[in-house]
Coordinates of C-alpha atoms and ligand atoms in Angstrom, one line a residue:
Chain A
M1 CA -37.9 10.6 27.8
S2 CA -35.1 11.1 25.3
L3 CA -31.7 9.5 26.0
L4 CA -29.6 11.9 24.0
E5 CA -30.5 15.5 23.6
V6 CA -28.5 17.9 21.4
K7 CA -29.4 21.5 21.9
Q8 CA -28.3 24.4 19.8
L9 CA -25.2 22.7 18.6
K10 CA -23.1 25.1 16.6
V11 CA -19.8 24.1 15.0
W12 CA -17.4 26.6 13.4
D13 CA -13.9 26.8 12.1
S14 CA -12.0 29.1 14.5
S15 CA -9.3 30.0 11.9
T16 CA -11.8 31.3 9.3
E17 CA -14.8 32.0 11.6
Q18 CA -16.9 30.0 9.0
V19 CA -19.9 28.4 10.6
L20 CA -20.1 24.7 9.6
V21 CA -23.1 23.6 11.6
A22 CA -25.6 26.2 12.6
N23 CA -27.9 25.8 15.6
S24 CA -28.7 22.1 15.4
S25 CA -31.1 20.6 17.9
F26 CA -32.4 17.0 18.0
Q27 CA -33.1 14.2 20.3
L28 CA -32.9 10.5 20.4
A29 CA -34.9 8.0 22.5
K30 CA -33.6 4.7 23.8
G31 CA -34.0 2.0 21.2
H32 CA -34.5 4.5 18.4
C33 CA -32.5 5.1 15.3
L34 CA -32.1 8.5 13.9
A35 CA -30.9 8.8 10.3
I36 CA -29.0 11.9 9.1
V37 CA -29.1 12.3 5.4
G38 CA -28.0 15.2 3.1
E39 CA -25.6 16.0 0.4
S40 CA -21.8 15.8 0.8
G41 CA -20.4 18.6 2.9
S42 CA -23.6 19.3 4.7
G43 CA -22.1 18.8 8.1
K44 CA -23.2 15.2 9.0
S45 CA -19.8 14.0 10.0
L46 CA -19.1 17.2 11.9
T47 CA -22.3 16.7 13.9
C48 CA -21.3 13.1 14.7
K49 CA -17.8 14.1 15.8
A50 CA -19.2 17.0 17.8
I51 CA -21.3 14.7 19.9
M52 CA -18.1 12.8 20.9
R53 CA -16.2 16.1 21.1
L54 CA -13.7 14.7 18.6
N55 CA -13.4 17.5 16.0
Q56 CA -10.0 18.9 15.3
A57 CA -8.7 21.6 17.7
K58 CA -9.4 24.4 15.3
V59 CA -13.0 23.3 14.8
Q60 CA -14.9 24.6 17.8
Q61 CA -18.4 24.0 19.1
S62 CA -21.0 25.3 21.4
G63 CA -24.3 24.1 22.7
S64 CA -25.2 21.3 25.0
I65 CA -25.1 17.5 24.4
V66 CA -27.0 15.8 27.2
L67 CA -26.7 12.1 27.5
D68 CA -28.8 10.5 30.2
G69 CA -28.9 13.7 32.2
V70 CA -25.2 14.5 31.9
D71 CA -24.1 17.4 29.7
L72 CA -21.1 16.0 27.8
S73 CA -19.9 19.5 26.8
L74 CA -19.2 20.3 30.4
L75 CA -17.2 17.2 31.2
N76 CA -13.4 17.4 31.7
K77 CA -11.2 15.6 29.2
R78 CA -10.7 12.5 31.4
A79 CA -14.4 12.1 32.1
M80 CA -15.2 12.6 28.4
R81 CA -12.7 9.8 27.6
G82 CA -14.6 7.5 29.9
Y83 CA -17.7 8.0 27.7
R84 CA -15.9 7.5 24.4
G85 CA -16.0 3.9 23.3
K86 CA -17.9 2.9 26.4
R87 CA -21.2 4.8 26.5
I88 CA -20.9 6.1 22.9
C89 CA -19.4 3.8 20.2
M90 CA -18.4 4.9 16.8
I91 CA -18.6 2.8 13.7
M92 CA -16.3 4.2 11.0
Q93 CA -16.9 4.5 7.3
N94 CA -13.9 2.7 6.0
G95 CA -12.8 -0.4 8.0
M96 CA -9.6 -0.7 6.1
R97 CA -8.5 2.7 7.4
A98 CA -10.0 2.6 10.8
F99 CA -7.3 0.4 12.4
N100 CA -3.7 1.2 13.2
P101 CA -1.8 -0.5 10.3
S102 CA 1.1 -1.6 12.4
R103 CA -0.8 -3.5 15.2
P104 CA -2.7 -6.8 15.1
V105 CA -6.4 -6.3 15.5
G106 CA -6.5 -8.3 18.7
A107 CA -3.8 -6.2 20.4
Y108 CA -5.9 -3.1 19.7
L109 CA -9.2 -4.5 20.9
G110 CA -7.4 -5.8 24.1
E111 CA -6.1 -2.3 24.7
V112 CA -9.5 -0.7 24.3
L113 CA -11.2 -3.2 26.6
A114 CA -8.5 -2.6 29.2
R115 CA -9.3 1.1 29.1
H116 CA -12.9 0.5 30.3
Y117 CA -13.0 -2.8 32.1
D118 CA -10.6 -4.6 34.4
W119 CA -11.2 -8.0 32.9
S120 CA -8.6 -10.7 32.9
K121 CA -7.0 -11.6 29.6
E122 CA -9.1 -14.8 29.2
E123 CA -12.3 -12.9 29.9
K124 CA -11.5 -10.3 27.3
L125 CA -10.8 -13.1 24.8
T126 CA -14.0 -15.0 25.4
R127 CA -16.2 -12.0 25.3
I128 CA -14.7 -10.5 22.1
G129 CA -14.6 -14.0 20.6
A130 CA -18.3 -14.6 21.3
A131 CA -19.1 -11.2 19.9
M132 CA -17.1 -11.8 16.7
T133 CA -18.8 -15.2 16.2
S134 CA -22.2 -13.5 16.6
V135 CA -21.5 -11.0 13.8
G136 CA -20.4 -13.8 11.5
L137 CA -16.6 -13.8 11.9
K138 CA -16.0 -17.5 11.9
D139 CA -12.5 -17.7 13.2
P140 CA -12.1 -15.0 15.9
A141 CA -8.6 -16.2 17.0
S142 CA -7.2 -15.7 13.5
V143 CA -8.9 -12.4 13.1
M144 CA -7.3 -11.2 16.3
R145 CA -3.8 -12.3 15.1
S146 CA -4.2 -10.5 11.8
Y147 CA -3.0 -7.1 10.9
P148 CA -5.7 -4.8 9.3
Y149 CA -4.3 -5.2 5.8
E150 CA -4.8 -9.0 6.0
L151 CA -8.6 -8.6 6.5
S152 CA -11.3 -7.2 4.2
G153 CA -13.2 -3.9 4.7
G154 CA -16.4 -5.9 5.6
M155 CA -14.6 -8.0 8.2
L156 CA -13.1 -4.9 9.8
Q157 CA -16.5 -3.3 9.9
R158 CA -17.8 -6.4 11.7
V159 CA -14.8 -6.2 14.1
M160 CA -16.0 -2.6 15.0
I161 CA -19.6 -3.9 15.4
A162 CA -18.3 -6.8 17.6
L163 CA -16.4 -4.3 19.8
S164 CA -19.6 -2.3 20.3
I165 CA -21.4 -5.5 21.2
V166 CA -18.9 -6.1 24.0
M167 CA -19.0 -2.5 25.1
E168 CA -22.9 -2.3 25.3
P169 CA -23.0 1.5 24.7
D170 CA -26.0 3.7 25.2
V171 CA -25.5 5.3 21.7
I172 CA -23.9 4.0 18.6
I173 CA -22.8 6.5 15.9
A174 CA -22.4 4.9 12.5
D175 CA -21.1 7.4 10.0
E176 CA -21.7 6.0 6.5
P177 CA -20.8 2.5 7.8
T178 CA -21.5 0.8 4.4
T179 CA -20.3 3.3 1.9
A180 CA -16.9 1.6 1.3
L181 CA -18.3 -1.9 0.8
D182 CA -19.6 -3.8 -2.2
A183 CA -23.4 -4.4 -2.4
V184 CA -23.5 -7.9 -0.9
T185 CA -21.3 -7.0 2.1
Q186 CA -23.3 -3.8 2.5
F187 CA -26.4 -5.8 2.9
E188 CA -24.7 -8.1 5.5
V189 CA -23.3 -5.3 7.5
M190 CA -26.7 -3.5 7.5
E191 CA -28.2 -6.8 8.8
Q192 CA -25.6 -6.9 11.6
L193 CA -26.3 -3.2 12.5
A194 CA -30.0 -3.9 12.7
K195 CA -29.4 -6.9 14.9
L196 CA -27.0 -4.9 17.1
R197 CA -29.6 -2.3 17.7
N198 CA -32.3 -4.9 18.6
R199 CA -29.9 -6.8 20.8
L200 CA -28.5 -3.9 22.8
D201 CA -31.7 -1.8 22.7
C202 CA -29.4 1.2 22.3
A203 CA -30.0 4.4 20.4
M204 CA -28.3 4.8 17.1
I205 CA -27.3 7.7 14.8
F206 CA -27.0 6.5 11.3
V207 CA -25.5 8.7 8.6
S208 CA -26.0 7.4 5.1
H209 CA -26.6 8.4 1.5
D210 CA -28.4 5.1 1.0
L211 CA -32.1 5.8 1.4
H212 CA -32.9 2.1 1.2
A213 CA -30.8 1.5 4.3
V214 CA -32.4 4.5 6.0
K215 CA -35.9 3.1 5.3
R216 CA -34.8 -0.2 6.7
I217 CA -33.3 0.8 10.0
A218 CA -34.4 4.4 10.9
N219 CA -37.3 5.6 13.0
D220 CA -36.6 9.2 12.5
V221 CA -34.9 11.2 9.8
L222 CA -33.0 14.5 9.8
V223 CA -32.1 16.2 6.5
M224 CA -29.2 18.5 6.5
K225 CA -28.1 21.0 3.9
D226 CA -25.2 23.5 4.3
G227 CA -24.9 22.9 8.0
E228 CA -28.6 23.3 8.8
I229 CA -31.3 20.9 9.5
I230 CA -33.9 21.6 6.9
E231 CA -36.4 18.8 7.5
R232 CA -37.1 16.3 10.3
G233 CA -39.7 13.7 11.0
T234 CA -40.4 10.1 11.3
A235 CA -39.1 7.8 8.6
A236 CA -42.6 6.9 7.4
D237 CA -43.4 10.6 6.9
F238 CA -40.1 11.3 5.3
F239 CA -40.7 8.9 2.4
T240 CA -44.4 9.9 1.9
R241 CA -44.9 13.4 3.0
A242 CA -41.6 15.3 2.7
R243 CA -42.4 19.0 2.5
H244 CA -39.1 20.7 1.7
P245 CA -38.3 20.9 -2.0
Y246 CA -34.7 19.7 -1.4
T247 CA -35.9 16.5 0.4
R248 CA -38.5 15.8 -2.3
Q249 CA -35.8 16.2 -4.9
L250 CA -33.6 13.7 -2.9
I251 CA -36.4 11.1 -2.8
T252 CA -37.5 11.5 -6.4
A253 CA -34.0 11.3 -7.6
K254 CA -33.7 8.1 -5.7
Q255 CA -37.0 6.7 -7.0
S256 CA -36.3 7.4 -10.6
L257 CA -32.9 5.9 -10.2
S258 CA -34.3 2.6 -8.8
R259 CA -37.1 2.6 -11.5
Q260 CA -34.4 2.9 -14.2
F261 CA -32.4 0.2 -12.4
N262 CA -35.5 -2.1 -12.3
Q263 CA -36.3 -1.5 -15.9
L264 CA -32.8 -2.3 -16.8
M265 CA -32.8 -5.5 -14.8
G266 CA -36.3 -6.4 -15.9
G267 CA -35.3 -5.9 -19.5
A268 CA -32.2 -8.1 -19.0
S269 CA -34.3 -10.9 -17.6
V270 CA -36.8 -10.6 -20.4
A271 CA -34.0 -10.8 -22.9
Q272 CA -32.6 -13.9 -21.2
G273 CA -36.0 -15.6 -21.0
Chain B
M1 CA 12.4 -11.7 6.8
S2 CA 15.9 -13.2 7.2
L3 CA 15.7 -14.1 3.5
Y4 CA 15.0 -10.5 2.7
I5 CA 18.0 -9.3 4.8
L6 CA 20.3 -11.8 3.0
K7 CA 19.0 -10.7 -0.4
R8 CA 19.4 -7.1 0.6
I9 CA 23.0 -7.7 1.7
G10 CA 23.7 -9.7 -1.5
M11 CA 22.6 -6.7 -3.5
T12 CA 25.3 -4.5 -2.0
V13 CA 28.1 -6.7 -3.3
P14 CA 28.0 -5.6 -6.9
L15 CA 27.4 -2.0 -5.8
L16 CA 30.5 -2.1 -3.6
I17 CA 32.6 -3.5 -6.5
V18 CA 31.6 -0.7 -8.8
I19 CA 32.2 1.9 -6.1
S20 CA 35.7 0.5 -5.3
F21 CA 36.6 0.4 -9.0
L22 CA 35.5 4.0 -9.5
T23 CA 37.5 5.0 -6.5
F24 CA 40.5 3.2 -7.8
V25 CA 40.3 4.8 -11.3
L26 CA 39.9 8.2 -9.6
N27 CA 43.6 8.1 -9.0
H28 CA 44.4 7.6 -12.7
L29 CA 42.1 10.4 -13.8
S30 CA 44.2 13.1 -12.2
P31 CA 46.1 15.2 -14.7
M32 CA 49.5 14.3 -13.2
E33 CA 50.9 10.8 -13.4
P34 CA 50.8 9.2 -9.9
V35 CA 54.4 8.2 -10.0
K36 CA 55.4 11.8 -10.6
V37 CA 53.2 12.9 -7.7
I38 CA 55.0 10.4 -5.4
L39 CA 58.4 11.6 -6.5
H40 CA 57.4 15.2 -6.1
A41 CA 56.0 14.5 -2.7
Q42 CA 59.2 12.7 -1.7
G43 CA 61.1 15.8 -2.7
V44 CA 63.2 14.2 -5.4
P45 CA 65.0 17.1 -7.1
T46 CA 65.2 15.8 -10.7
I47 CA 62.8 13.3 -12.1
T48 CA 64.4 11.1 -14.8
E49 CA 62.7 8.5 -17.0
E50 CA 64.8 5.8 -15.3
L51 CA 63.7 6.9 -11.9
I52 CA 60.0 6.8 -13.0
A53 CA 60.3 3.3 -14.5
E54 CA 62.2 2.1 -11.4
T55 CA 59.5 3.5 -9.0
K56 CA 56.7 2.1 -11.2
A57 CA 58.2 -1.4 -11.1
K58 CA 58.8 -1.1 -7.3
L59 CA 55.1 -0.1 -6.7
G60 CA 53.7 -2.6 -9.2
M61 CA 52.4 0.3 -11.4
D62 CA 53.6 -1.2 -14.6
S63 CA 51.2 -4.1 -14.6
P64 CA 47.8 -3.8 -16.4
L65 CA 45.1 -1.6 -14.7
L66 CA 42.8 -4.5 -13.9
I67 CA 45.6 -6.4 -12.1
Q68 CA 46.6 -3.3 -10.2
Y69 CA 42.9 -2.9 -9.2
M70 CA 42.7 -6.5 -8.0
D71 CA 45.8 -6.1 -5.9
W72 CA 44.5 -2.9 -4.4
L73 CA 41.1 -4.4 -3.7
I74 CA 42.5 -7.4 -2.0
A75 CA 44.8 -5.3 0.0
S76 CA 42.0 -2.9 0.9
L77 CA 40.0 -5.8 2.3
H78 CA 42.8 -6.2 4.8
F79 CA 42.7 -2.5 5.6
D80 CA 45.9 -2.1 3.7
F81 CA 45.5 1.0 1.7
G82 CA 49.1 1.5 0.8
H83 CA 51.4 4.1 2.1
S84 CA 51.0 7.9 2.2
Y85 CA 52.9 9.5 -0.6
V86 CA 54.0 12.3 1.7
T87 CA 54.9 10.8 5.0
G88 CA 55.4 7.2 3.8
I89 CA 53.6 5.7 6.8
P90 CA 50.7 3.2 6.1
V91 CA 47.4 4.9 5.3
W92 CA 45.4 2.8 7.7
S93 CA 47.5 3.9 10.7
M94 CA 46.5 7.5 9.8
L95 CA 43.0 6.8 8.7
G96 CA 42.0 4.4 11.5
P97 CA 42.4 6.9 14.4
A98 CA 41.0 9.8 12.4
L99 CA 38.0 7.7 11.5
L100 CA 37.5 6.8 15.1
H101 CA 37.6 10.4 16.2
T102 CA 35.1 11.4 13.5
L103 CA 32.9 8.5 14.4
K104 CA 32.8 9.7 18.0
L105 CA 31.8 13.1 16.9
V106 CA 29.2 11.8 14.5
L107 CA 27.8 9.4 17.1
V108 CA 27.3 12.0 19.8
S109 CA 25.9 14.5 17.2
S110 CA 23.5 12.1 15.7
I111 CA 22.1 11.0 19.1
C112 CA 21.5 14.6 19.9
I113 CA 20.1 15.4 16.5
F114 CA 17.7 12.5 16.5
G115 CA 16.6 13.0 20.1
L116 CA 16.0 16.7 19.6
S117 CA 14.2 16.1 16.3
I118 CA 11.8 13.6 17.8
V119 CA 11.0 15.8 20.7
L120 CA 10.6 18.9 18.7
G121 CA 8.8 17.1 15.9
V122 CA 6.2 15.6 18.2
I123 CA 5.7 18.8 20.2
C124 CA 5.2 20.9 17.0
A125 CA 2.9 18.3 15.5
I126 CA 0.5 18.2 18.4
R127 CA 0.7 21.9 18.8
E128 CA 0.3 22.5 15.1
G129 CA -0.4 26.1 14.2
R130 CA 0.0 27.4 17.8
W131 CA 2.6 29.8 18.9
L132 CA 5.0 27.1 20.1
D133 CA 5.0 25.4 16.7
L134 CA 5.4 28.7 14.9
S135 CA 8.3 29.9 17.1
V136 CA 10.2 26.6 17.0
R137 CA 9.9 26.5 13.2
S138 CA 10.9 30.1 12.6
L139 CA 13.9 29.8 15.0
S140 CA 15.0 26.7 13.4
F141 CA 14.6 28.3 10.0
L142 CA 16.9 31.1 11.1
L143 CA 19.5 28.8 12.5
T144 CA 19.6 26.3 9.6
A145 CA 20.0 29.2 7.2
M146 CA 23.3 30.2 8.9
P147 CA 26.3 28.7 7.2
A148 CA 28.1 26.2 9.5
Y149 CA 31.5 28.1 9.4
W150 CA 29.8 31.3 10.4
L151 CA 27.8 29.7 13.2
A152 CA 31.0 27.9 14.4
A153 CA 32.9 31.1 14.5
L154 CA 30.1 32.9 16.4
L155 CA 29.8 30.1 19.0
A156 CA 33.5 29.8 19.4
W157 CA 33.9 33.5 19.9
Y158 CA 31.2 33.7 22.5
F159 CA 31.5 30.6 24.5
A160 CA 35.2 29.9 24.2
V161 CA 36.8 33.3 23.9
K162 CA 34.4 35.8 25.6
L163 CA 33.0 33.6 28.4
D164 CA 36.0 31.2 28.3
W165 CA 33.8 28.2 29.3
L166 CA 34.8 25.8 26.6
P167 CA 38.0 25.0 24.7
T168 CA 38.3 26.6 21.3
S169 CA 39.8 23.6 19.6
G170 CA 41.2 20.1 19.9
M171 CA 39.8 16.9 21.4
S172 CA 40.9 16.8 25.0
D173 CA 37.8 16.0 27.1
G174 CA 34.0 16.0 27.1
A175 CA 33.9 19.8 27.0
S176 CA 35.6 19.9 23.6
Y177 CA 32.6 18.0 22.1
V178 CA 30.2 20.8 23.0
L179 CA 30.9 23.3 20.3
P180 CA 31.4 21.0 17.3
V181 CA 28.4 18.9 18.3
A182 CA 26.3 22.1 18.8
V183 CA 27.2 23.3 15.3
L184 CA 26.3 20.0 13.7
V185 CA 23.1 19.6 15.7
I186 CA 21.9 23.1 14.9
G187 CA 22.6 22.5 11.2
Y188 CA 20.8 19.2 11.0
A189 CA 18.1 19.1 13.7
G190 CA 16.2 21.9 11.9
L191 CA 15.9 19.7 8.9
Y192 CA 15.0 16.4 10.6
F193 CA 12.5 17.6 13.1
R194 CA 10.5 18.9 10.1
I195 CA 10.4 15.5 8.6
I196 CA 9.1 14.0 11.9
R197 CA 6.6 16.8 12.3
S198 CA 5.1 16.5 8.8
S199 CA 5.1 12.7 9.0
M200 CA 3.3 12.9 12.4
L201 CA 0.8 15.4 10.9
S202 CA -0.1 13.2 8.0
H203 CA -0.7 10.3 10.3
L204 CA -2.7 12.4 12.8
N205 CA -5.3 13.0 10.1
E206 CA -5.8 9.3 9.4
D207 CA -9.1 7.6 10.3
Y208 CA -7.4 5.2 12.7
V209 CA -6.4 8.1 14.9
L210 CA -10.0 9.2 15.1
Y211 CA -11.2 5.7 15.9
E212 CA -8.6 5.3 18.6
R213 CA -9.8 8.5 20.2
A214 CA -13.4 7.5 19.7
C215 CA -12.6 4.3 21.6
G216 CA -11.4 6.3 24.6
I217 CA -7.6 5.8 24.2
P218 CA -5.8 8.6 25.9
E219 CA -4.1 11.2 23.8
S220 CA -0.6 10.3 25.1
I221 CA -1.0 6.7 23.9
V222 CA -2.5 7.8 20.6
T223 CA 0.5 10.1 20.1
L224 CA 2.9 7.2 20.8
H225 CA 1.1 5.0 18.2
V226 CA 1.3 7.8 15.7
L227 CA 5.0 8.4 16.5
R228 CA 5.8 4.7 15.9
N229 CA 4.1 4.9 12.5
A230 CA 5.7 8.2 11.6
M231 CA 9.1 6.8 12.5
Q232 CA 8.9 4.4 9.6
V233 CA 9.6 7.2 7.2
A234 CA 12.0 9.0 9.6
I235 CA 14.2 5.9 10.2
T236 CA 15.2 5.8 6.5
V237 CA 16.1 9.4 6.5
F238 CA 18.0 9.1 9.7
S239 CA 20.0 6.2 8.6
L240 CA 21.1 8.1 5.6
A241 CA 21.9 11.1 7.7
I242 CA 24.7 9.3 9.5
P243 CA 27.0 8.8 6.4
T244 CA 26.0 12.3 5.3
L245 CA 27.2 13.6 8.7
L246 CA 30.4 11.6 8.3
G247 CA 31.1 13.4 5.1
S248 CA 30.1 16.8 6.3
T249 CA 32.2 17.1 9.4
V250 CA 34.9 18.6 7.3
V251 CA 34.1 22.3 8.0
V252 CA 33.5 21.7 11.7
E253 CA 36.6 19.6 12.1
N254 CA 38.8 22.2 10.4
I255 CA 37.4 25.1 12.5
F256 CA 37.7 23.3 15.8
A257 CA 40.9 21.4 14.8
W258 CA 39.3 18.1 15.5
P259 CA 41.8 15.4 14.6
G260 CA 39.3 13.5 12.4
L261 CA 38.7 12.4 8.8
G262 CA 37.9 15.9 7.6
T263 CA 41.0 17.5 8.8
M264 CA 43.1 14.6 7.5
T265 CA 41.5 14.7 4.1
I266 CA 41.8 18.4 3.5
N267 CA 45.5 18.1 4.2
A268 CA 45.7 15.1 1.8
I269 CA 43.9 17.0 -0.9
L270 CA 46.2 20.0 -0.5
S271 CA 49.3 17.7 -0.9
R272 CA 47.8 15.4 -3.5
D273 CA 48.2 12.4 -1.2
F274 CA 46.2 10.1 -3.4
P275 CA 46.2 6.9 -1.3
I276 CA 44.6 8.8 1.6
I277 CA 42.0 10.4 -0.6
Q278 CA 41.2 7.0 -2.2
A279 CA 40.8 5.4 1.2
Y280 CA 38.6 8.2 2.4
V281 CA 36.3 8.1 -0.5
L282 CA 36.1 4.3 -0.2
V283 CA 35.3 4.5 3.5
L284 CA 32.5 7.0 2.9
A285 CA 31.1 5.1 0.0
V286 CA 31.0 1.9 2.0
A287 CA 29.3 3.8 4.9
F288 CA 26.6 5.0 2.5
V289 CA 25.9 1.6 1.2
L290 CA 25.9 0.0 4.7
F291 CA 23.5 2.5 6.2
N292 CA 21.3 2.4 3.1
T293 CA 21.0 -1.3 3.6
L294 CA 20.5 -0.9 7.3
A295 CA 17.7 1.7 6.6
D296 CA 15.9 -0.8 4.3
V297 CA 16.2 -3.6 6.9
I298 CA 14.9 -1.5 9.8
H299 CA 12.1 -0.2 7.6
A300 CA 11.1 -3.7 6.7
A301 CA 11.3 -4.8 10.3
M302 CA 8.9 -2.0 11.4
N303 CA 6.4 -2.8 8.7
P304 CA 4.2 -5.8 9.5
R305 CA 3.4 -6.4 5.9
M306 CA 7.1 -6.7 5.0
R307 CA 7.7 -8.8 8.1
R308 CA 5.1 -11.4 7.1
E309 CA 5.7 -11.6 3.4
H310 CA 9.5 -12.0 3.4
Ligands
ATP401 N1 -11.5 20.3 10.0 C1 -12.2 21.1 9.3 N2 -11.9 22.4 9.1 C2 -12.6 23.2 8.4 N3 -13.7 22.9 7.7 C3 -14.1 21.6 7.8 C4 -13.4 20.7 8.6 N4 -14.0 19.5 8.5 C5 -15.0 19.7 7.7 N5 -15.1 20.9 7.3 C6 -16.1 21.5 6.4 O1 -17.4 21.3 7.0 C7 -18.3 20.9 6.0 C8 -19.1 19.7 6.4 O2 -18.2 18.6 6.5 P1 -18.7 17.1 6.9 O3 -17.5 16.3 6.9 O4 -19.5 17.2 8.1 O5 -19.6 16.8 5.7 P2 -20.5 15.5 5.5 O6 -21.9 15.9 5.5 O7 -20.1 14.4 6.4 O8 -20.2 15.1 4.0 P3 -19.9 13.6 3.4 O9 -21.3 13.1 3.0 O10 -19.1 13.9 2.2 O11 -19.2 12.8 4.4 C9 -17.6 20.7 4.7 O12 -17.9 21.8 3.8 C10 -16.1 20.8 5.1 O13 -15.4 21.5 4.1
MG402 MG1 -19.1 12.6 6.2

């Protein structure tokens, strides 16, 4: 049985009547990871935000979003707020911009935890501290005292992952979680995300332009173009038997790029040796 | 941080010296020799060369300009701005009370302006593009476009003459504040609420707001966080608004016969009473410098990066 089921999701801009996501349906089972790929502006982020009902006021949506038998689109604001951060966690693209610049990270985390749990201050500290250590943040106390500008993008990304470890959500939505990072940090953050999914056994929606990362983490893949889902299937099928011309183009572009890259690197090592 | 404040205050010293010198020289730039102005003002019928020399010597005007300036500066530091050419009474005994009256007016007005701007700015930002936002903005556009003297006359005619609810002029009790304050608030709030609104809007589109919402933080608290960040810009503008208000009460004071700086200065200008004009310019300039410094310090205090690094 699927944990999250999105049915006929339509998102449009009420000021221009322009349809941004047309009739999107997909489902996600517990422990599975669904990757959404597609070119820039194809509606990936809008879909993610629509699940949490967090699009701007002028962007409207219809359709049903059923999480564990509850239709989120029918909930009142207060009940919806209870789901956000607790049952559905978001991991943002750019860690440096995801935190309020004028508050220490710890104060913010404390506030979020207080929204969903009535833990004592010490309990909050030990839990978030343990989660931070487990994602490789060595000095949780100093991270919590720091302001966002004092930490790196990768560290802030880990802070978000640590928060979702404490929250133990049903669904994690990661919208291009590694795009703003350098290659090494990208690899480490991907590692943490994969660990997170195994550890919590939660469902994950993973938006990325990085097909390597998709191959690593995803069970299923959705390809979007111009607000529509044009191809769907398991990750294995996606890389071997993609039918849609656009998807094949995407994959061959990727393959020829990495072949060139390998040739370049191989050439360099030959020259060195 | 305290080092930063000291540095910032240190920077104002040369600025104040330049300003005071310019103010002092102002007197000497007028087409008429100051001594003649004094003698004219005192109603001396025939001005002879001896009389001029005698007066100059008496007032220390025959020493070099720089010495005169030093004397004036040191005296000014003791609030001794000389005597009025016209009435002969010390400038400070006229300026002091007038300044106090104007400050009262400015204080009440700025509290109202800032309070109203914050409330309207926040409401319009969270209702962006809806009818409330649109109507507040068009109404304020209409009101700010009206010249202050016209608005003042209109309000005075309606509330003081027709309805007879408020006094037309003077500074007798709380009721006499209503009209002058209303004119100033209408003139300025329209400007400042827009600054708050647009600052709020630019922050509301930031990623951190989305993340706060995605973590289940209620909208009211998100708005407070955004307001706090948006205020960093607004604080600077507000601090500079206070000296601007000090200088721009002239029209309102004259219409409502408010016994403040504006009324005093207009009279001084008309009778070429230079010591008063000089003192007025100096007071305003010092106010500008002080509030500018204050704005920087508050801005630094609100910004965690500045707070840690200085
Ligand atoms: N608030 C909005 N109002 C109107 N149109 C919007 C709004 N947000 C996004 N859009 C439009 O919707 C389309 C899809 O946007 P979306 O952010 O979902 O793209 P994306 O697939 O996430 O792209 P990227 O890979 O660049 O992140 C874009 O064409 C964009 O112009
Ligand atoms: Mg996007």
